[in-house]
JSON list of C-alpha atoms in Angstrom, two decimals:
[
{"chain": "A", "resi": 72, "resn": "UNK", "atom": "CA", "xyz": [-75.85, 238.57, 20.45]},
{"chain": "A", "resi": 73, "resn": "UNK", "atom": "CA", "xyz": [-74.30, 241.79, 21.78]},
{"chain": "A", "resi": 74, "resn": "UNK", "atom": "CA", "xyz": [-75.55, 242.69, 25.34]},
{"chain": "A", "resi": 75, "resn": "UNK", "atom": "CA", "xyz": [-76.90, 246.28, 24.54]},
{"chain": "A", "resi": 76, "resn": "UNK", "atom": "CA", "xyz": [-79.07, 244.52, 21.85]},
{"chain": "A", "resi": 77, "resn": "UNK", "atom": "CA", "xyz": [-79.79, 242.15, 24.52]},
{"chain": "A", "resi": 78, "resn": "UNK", "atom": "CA", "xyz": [-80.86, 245.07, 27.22]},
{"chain": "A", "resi": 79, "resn": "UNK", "atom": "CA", "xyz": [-82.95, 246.69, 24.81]},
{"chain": "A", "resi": 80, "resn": "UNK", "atom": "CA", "xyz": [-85.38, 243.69, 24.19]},
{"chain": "A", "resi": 81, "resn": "UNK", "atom": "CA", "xyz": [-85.31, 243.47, 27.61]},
{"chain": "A", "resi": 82, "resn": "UNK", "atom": "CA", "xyz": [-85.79, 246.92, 28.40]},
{"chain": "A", "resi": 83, "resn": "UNK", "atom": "CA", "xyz": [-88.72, 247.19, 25.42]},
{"chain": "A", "resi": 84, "resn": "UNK", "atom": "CA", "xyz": [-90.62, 243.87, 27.33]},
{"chain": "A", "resi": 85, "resn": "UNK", "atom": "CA", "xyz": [-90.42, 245.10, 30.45]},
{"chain": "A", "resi": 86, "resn": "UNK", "atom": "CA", "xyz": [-91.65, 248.46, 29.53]},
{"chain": "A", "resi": 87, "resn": "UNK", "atom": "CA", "xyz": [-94.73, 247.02, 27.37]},
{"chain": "A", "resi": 88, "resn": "UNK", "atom": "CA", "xyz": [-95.83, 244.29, 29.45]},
{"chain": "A", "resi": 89, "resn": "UNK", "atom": "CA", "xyz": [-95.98, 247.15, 32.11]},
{"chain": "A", "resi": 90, "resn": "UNK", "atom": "CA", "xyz": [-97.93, 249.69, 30.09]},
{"chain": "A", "resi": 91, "resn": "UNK", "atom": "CA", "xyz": [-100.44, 246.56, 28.73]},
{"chain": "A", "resi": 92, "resn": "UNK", "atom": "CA", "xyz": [-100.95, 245.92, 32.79]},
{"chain": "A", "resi": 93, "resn": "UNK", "atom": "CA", "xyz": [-101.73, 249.44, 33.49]},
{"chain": "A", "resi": 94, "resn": "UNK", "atom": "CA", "xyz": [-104.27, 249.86, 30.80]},
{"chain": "A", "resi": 95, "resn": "UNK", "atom": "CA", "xyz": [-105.70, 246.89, 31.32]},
{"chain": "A", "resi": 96, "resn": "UNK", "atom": "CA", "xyz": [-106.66, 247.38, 34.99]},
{"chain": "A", "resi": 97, "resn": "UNK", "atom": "CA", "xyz": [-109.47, 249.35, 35.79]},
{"chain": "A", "resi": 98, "resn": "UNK", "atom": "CA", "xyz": [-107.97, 251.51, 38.40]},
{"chain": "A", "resi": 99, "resn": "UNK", "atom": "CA", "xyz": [-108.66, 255.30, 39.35]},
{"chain": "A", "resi": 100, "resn": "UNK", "atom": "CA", "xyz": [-106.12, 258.08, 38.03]},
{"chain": "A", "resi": 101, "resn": "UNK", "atom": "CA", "xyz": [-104.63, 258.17, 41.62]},
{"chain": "A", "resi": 102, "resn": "UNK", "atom": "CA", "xyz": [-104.26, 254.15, 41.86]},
{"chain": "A", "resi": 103, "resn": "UNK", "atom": "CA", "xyz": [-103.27, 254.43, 38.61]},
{"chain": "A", "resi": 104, "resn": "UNK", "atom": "CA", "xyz": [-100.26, 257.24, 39.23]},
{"chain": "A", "resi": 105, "resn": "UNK", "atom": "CA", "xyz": [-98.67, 255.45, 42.60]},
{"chain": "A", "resi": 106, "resn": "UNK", "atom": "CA", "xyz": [-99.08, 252.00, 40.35]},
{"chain": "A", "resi": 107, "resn": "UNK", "atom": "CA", "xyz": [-97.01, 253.84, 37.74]},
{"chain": "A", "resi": 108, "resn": "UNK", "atom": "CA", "xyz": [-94.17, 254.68, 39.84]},
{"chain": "A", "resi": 109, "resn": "UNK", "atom": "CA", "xyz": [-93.92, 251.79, 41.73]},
{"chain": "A", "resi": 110, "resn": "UNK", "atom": "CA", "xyz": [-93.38, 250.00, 38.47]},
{"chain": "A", "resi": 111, "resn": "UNK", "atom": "CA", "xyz": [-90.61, 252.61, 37.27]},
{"chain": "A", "resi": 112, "resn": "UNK", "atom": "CA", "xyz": [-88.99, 252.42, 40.16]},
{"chain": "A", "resi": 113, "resn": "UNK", "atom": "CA", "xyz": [-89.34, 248.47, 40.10]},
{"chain": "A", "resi": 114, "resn": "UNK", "atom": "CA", "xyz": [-88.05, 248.41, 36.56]},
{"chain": "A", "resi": 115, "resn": "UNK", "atom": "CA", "xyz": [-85.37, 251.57, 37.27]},
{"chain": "A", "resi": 116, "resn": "UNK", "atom": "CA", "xyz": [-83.80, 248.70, 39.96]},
{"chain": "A", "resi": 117, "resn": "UNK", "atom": "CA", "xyz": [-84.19, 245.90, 37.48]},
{"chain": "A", "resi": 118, "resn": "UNK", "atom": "CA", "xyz": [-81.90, 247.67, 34.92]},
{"chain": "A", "resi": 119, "resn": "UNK", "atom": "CA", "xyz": [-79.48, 248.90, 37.41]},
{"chain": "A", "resi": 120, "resn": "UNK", "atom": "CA", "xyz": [-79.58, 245.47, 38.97]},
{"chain": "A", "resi": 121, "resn": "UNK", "atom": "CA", "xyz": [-79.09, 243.74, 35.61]},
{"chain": "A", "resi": 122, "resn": "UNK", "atom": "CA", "xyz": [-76.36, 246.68, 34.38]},
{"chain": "A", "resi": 123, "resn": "UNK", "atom": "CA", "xyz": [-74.39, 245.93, 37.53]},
{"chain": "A", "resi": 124, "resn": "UNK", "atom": "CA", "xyz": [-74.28, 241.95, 36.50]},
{"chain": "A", "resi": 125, "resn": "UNK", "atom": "CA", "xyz": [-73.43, 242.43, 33.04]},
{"chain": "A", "resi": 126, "resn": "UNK", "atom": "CA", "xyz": [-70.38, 244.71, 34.36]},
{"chain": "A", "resi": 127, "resn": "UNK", "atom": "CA", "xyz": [-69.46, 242.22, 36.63]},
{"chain": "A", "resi": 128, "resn": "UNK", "atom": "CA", "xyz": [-69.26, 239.63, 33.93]},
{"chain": "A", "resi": 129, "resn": "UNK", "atom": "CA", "xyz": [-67.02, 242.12, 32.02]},
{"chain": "A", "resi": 130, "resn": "UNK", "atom": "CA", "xyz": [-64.72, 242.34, 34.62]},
{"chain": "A", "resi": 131, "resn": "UNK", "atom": "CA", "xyz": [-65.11, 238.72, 35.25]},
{"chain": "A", "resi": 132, "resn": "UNK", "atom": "CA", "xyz": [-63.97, 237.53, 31.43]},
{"chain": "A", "resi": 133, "resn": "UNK", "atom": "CA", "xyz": [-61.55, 240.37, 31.23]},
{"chain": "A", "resi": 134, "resn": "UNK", "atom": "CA", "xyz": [-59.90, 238.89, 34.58]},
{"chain": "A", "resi": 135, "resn": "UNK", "atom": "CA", "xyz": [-59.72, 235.41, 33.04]},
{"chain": "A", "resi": 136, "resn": "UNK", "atom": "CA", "xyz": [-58.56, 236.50, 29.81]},
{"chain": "A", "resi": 137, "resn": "UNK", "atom": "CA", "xyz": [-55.43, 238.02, 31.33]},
{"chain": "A", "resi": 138, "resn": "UNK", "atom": "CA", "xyz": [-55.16, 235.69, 33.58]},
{"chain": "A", "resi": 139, "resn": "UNK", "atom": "CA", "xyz": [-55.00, 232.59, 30.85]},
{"chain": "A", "resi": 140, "resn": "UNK", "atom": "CA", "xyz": [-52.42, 234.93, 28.80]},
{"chain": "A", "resi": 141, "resn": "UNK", "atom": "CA", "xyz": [-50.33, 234.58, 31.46]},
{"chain": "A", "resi": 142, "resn": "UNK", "atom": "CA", "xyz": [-50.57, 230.76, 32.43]},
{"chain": "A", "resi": 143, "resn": "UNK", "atom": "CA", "xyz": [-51.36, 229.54, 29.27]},
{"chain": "A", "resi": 144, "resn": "UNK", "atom": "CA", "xyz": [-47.68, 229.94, 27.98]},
{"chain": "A", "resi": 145, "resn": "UNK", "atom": "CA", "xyz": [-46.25, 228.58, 31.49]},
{"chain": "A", "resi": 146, "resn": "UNK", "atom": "CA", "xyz": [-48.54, 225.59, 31.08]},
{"chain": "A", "resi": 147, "resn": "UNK", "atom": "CA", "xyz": [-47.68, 225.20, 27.19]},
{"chain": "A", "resi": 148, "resn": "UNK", "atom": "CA", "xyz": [-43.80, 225.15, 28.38]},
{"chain": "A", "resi": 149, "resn": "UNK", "atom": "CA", "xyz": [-44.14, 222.97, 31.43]},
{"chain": "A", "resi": 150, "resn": "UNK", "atom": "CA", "xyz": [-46.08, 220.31, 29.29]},
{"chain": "A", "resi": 151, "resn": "UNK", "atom": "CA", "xyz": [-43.27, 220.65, 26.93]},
{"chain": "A", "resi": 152, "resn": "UNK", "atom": "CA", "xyz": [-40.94, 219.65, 29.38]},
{"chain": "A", "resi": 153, "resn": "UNK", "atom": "CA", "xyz": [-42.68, 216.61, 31.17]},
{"chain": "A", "resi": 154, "resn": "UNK", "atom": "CA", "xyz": [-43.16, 215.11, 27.44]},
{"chain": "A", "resi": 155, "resn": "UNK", "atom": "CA", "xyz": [-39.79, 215.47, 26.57]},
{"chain": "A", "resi": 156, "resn": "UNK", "atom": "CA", "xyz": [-38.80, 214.23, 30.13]},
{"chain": "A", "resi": 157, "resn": "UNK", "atom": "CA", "xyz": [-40.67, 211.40, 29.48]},
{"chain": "A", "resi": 158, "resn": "UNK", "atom": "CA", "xyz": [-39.30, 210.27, 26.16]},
{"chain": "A", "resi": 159, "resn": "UNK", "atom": "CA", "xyz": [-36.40, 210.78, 27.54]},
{"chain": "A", "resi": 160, "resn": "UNK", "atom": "CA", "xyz": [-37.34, 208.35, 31.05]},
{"chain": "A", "resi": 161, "resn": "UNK", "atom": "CA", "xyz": [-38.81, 206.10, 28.59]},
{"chain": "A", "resi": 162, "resn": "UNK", "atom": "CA", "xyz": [-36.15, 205.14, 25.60]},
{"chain": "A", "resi": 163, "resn": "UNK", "atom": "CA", "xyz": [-34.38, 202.81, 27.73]},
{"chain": "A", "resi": 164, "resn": "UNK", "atom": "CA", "xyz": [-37.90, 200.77, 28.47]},
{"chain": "A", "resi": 165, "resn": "UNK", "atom": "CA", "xyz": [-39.21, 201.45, 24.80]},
{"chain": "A", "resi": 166, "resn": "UNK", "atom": "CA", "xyz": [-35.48, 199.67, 23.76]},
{"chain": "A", "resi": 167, "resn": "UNK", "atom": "CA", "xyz": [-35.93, 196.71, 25.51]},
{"chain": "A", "resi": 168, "resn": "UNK", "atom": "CA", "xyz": [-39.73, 195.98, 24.73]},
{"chain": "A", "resi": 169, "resn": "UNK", "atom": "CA", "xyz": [-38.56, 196.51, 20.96]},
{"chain": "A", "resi": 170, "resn": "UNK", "atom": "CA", "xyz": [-35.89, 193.50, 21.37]},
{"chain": "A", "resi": 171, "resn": "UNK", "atom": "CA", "xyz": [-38.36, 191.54, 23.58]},
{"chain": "A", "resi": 172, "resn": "UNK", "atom": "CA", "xyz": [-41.25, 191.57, 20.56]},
{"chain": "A", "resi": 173, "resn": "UNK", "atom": "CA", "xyz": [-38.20, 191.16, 18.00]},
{"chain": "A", "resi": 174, "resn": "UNK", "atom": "CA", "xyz": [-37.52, 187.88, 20.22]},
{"chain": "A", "resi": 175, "resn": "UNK", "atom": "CA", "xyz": [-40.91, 186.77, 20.46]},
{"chain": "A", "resi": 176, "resn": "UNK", "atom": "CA", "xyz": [-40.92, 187.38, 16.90]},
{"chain": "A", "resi": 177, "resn": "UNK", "atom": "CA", "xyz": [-38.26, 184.85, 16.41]},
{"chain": "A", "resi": 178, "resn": "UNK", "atom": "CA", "xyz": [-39.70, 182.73, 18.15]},
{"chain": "A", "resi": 179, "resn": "UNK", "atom": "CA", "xyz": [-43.01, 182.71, 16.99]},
{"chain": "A", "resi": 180, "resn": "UNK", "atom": "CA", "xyz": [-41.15, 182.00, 13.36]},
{"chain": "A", "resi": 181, "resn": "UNK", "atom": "CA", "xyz": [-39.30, 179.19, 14.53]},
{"chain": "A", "resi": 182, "resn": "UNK", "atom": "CA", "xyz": [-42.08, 177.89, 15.89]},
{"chain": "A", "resi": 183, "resn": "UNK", "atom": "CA", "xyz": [-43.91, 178.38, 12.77]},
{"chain": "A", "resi": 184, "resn": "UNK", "atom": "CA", "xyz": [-40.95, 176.54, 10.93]},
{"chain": "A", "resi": 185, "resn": "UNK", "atom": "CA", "xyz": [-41.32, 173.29, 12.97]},
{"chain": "A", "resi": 186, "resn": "UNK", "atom": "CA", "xyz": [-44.45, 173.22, 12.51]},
{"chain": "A", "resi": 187, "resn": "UNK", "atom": "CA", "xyz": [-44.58, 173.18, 8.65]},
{"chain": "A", "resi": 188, "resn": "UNK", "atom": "CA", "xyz": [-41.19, 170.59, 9.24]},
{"chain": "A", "resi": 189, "resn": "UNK", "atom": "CA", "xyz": [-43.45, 168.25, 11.49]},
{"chain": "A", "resi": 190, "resn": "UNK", "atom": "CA", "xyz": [-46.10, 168.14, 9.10]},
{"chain": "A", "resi": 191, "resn": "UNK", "atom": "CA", "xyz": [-44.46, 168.00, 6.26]},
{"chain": "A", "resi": 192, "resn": "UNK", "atom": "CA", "xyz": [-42.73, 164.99, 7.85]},
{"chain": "A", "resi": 193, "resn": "UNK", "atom": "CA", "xyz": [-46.06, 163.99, 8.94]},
{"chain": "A", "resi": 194, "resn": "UNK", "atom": "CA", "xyz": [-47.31, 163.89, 5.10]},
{"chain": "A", "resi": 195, "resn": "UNK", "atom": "CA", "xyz": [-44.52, 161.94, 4.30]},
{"chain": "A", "resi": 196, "resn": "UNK", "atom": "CA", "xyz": [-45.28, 158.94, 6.36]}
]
C-alpha cells in the first residue's frame, strides 16, 4: 500500500467521522462554528503530526539502505575469509578423523571376520 493512498483514507475518515459528529449534535450555530475549528485545527495537527512521521521513516529506510550497501559487501567479504580460514585451520583435523574412522573401519571388519570364523567354527563342532 503506498502511503499517499494510505493518508487519504485516513484523511477521508477523519474528515467524515468529524462532519457525522457535527451534524449529529444538536448544538447552536456559534457552538457549532468554535466546534468546527477546534476540530480543523485538531485534524490540521494530526496530518502534520502524521506527515512529519512518515518523513521520518523515509529518512529512516533511506539511512539504512545506504548504510547496508555499504556493510553488506564488507560483511559478505569478511565471512568469506573466516570460512576459508577455517577450512584451511581445519584440513589437518578433518585428515586425521578421516584415518581414525578408516581405522575403526578396519577394525570393525576384522571384528566382523572373527566373528563369522568363530561361528563358523562353532557350527562345526
Amino acid at each position: 500500500m503506498k502511503a499517499s493512498t494510505f493518508l487519504l483514507g485516513l484523511a477521508t475518515g477523519v474528515l467524515g467521522s468529524a462532519v457525522a459528529v457535527l451534524l449529529t449534535t444538536p448544538q447552536s450555530g456559534k457552538e457549532l462554528r468554535s466546534s468546527i475549528k477546534a476540530i480543523k485545527k485538531n485534524a490540521n495537527d494530526q496530518v502534520q503530526d502524521l506527515k512529519q512521521q512518515v518523513t521520518n521513516i523515509k529518512n529512516s529506510v533511506s539511512t539504512i539502505k545506504s548504510e547496508v550497501k555499504e556493510t553488506l559487501p564488507i560483511f559478505v567479504e569478511d565471512t568469506k575469509a573466516s570460512v576459508a580460514e577455517w577450512k584451511e585451520e581445519t584440513a589437518p583435523i578433518r585428515q586425521q578423523l578421516q584415518q581414525e574412522i578408516s581405522a575403526l573401519q578396519s577394525s570393525v571388519e576384522e571384528i566382523q571376520q572373527q566373528i563369522s570364523h568363530f561361528q563358523n567354527r562353532k557350527v562345526k563342532k
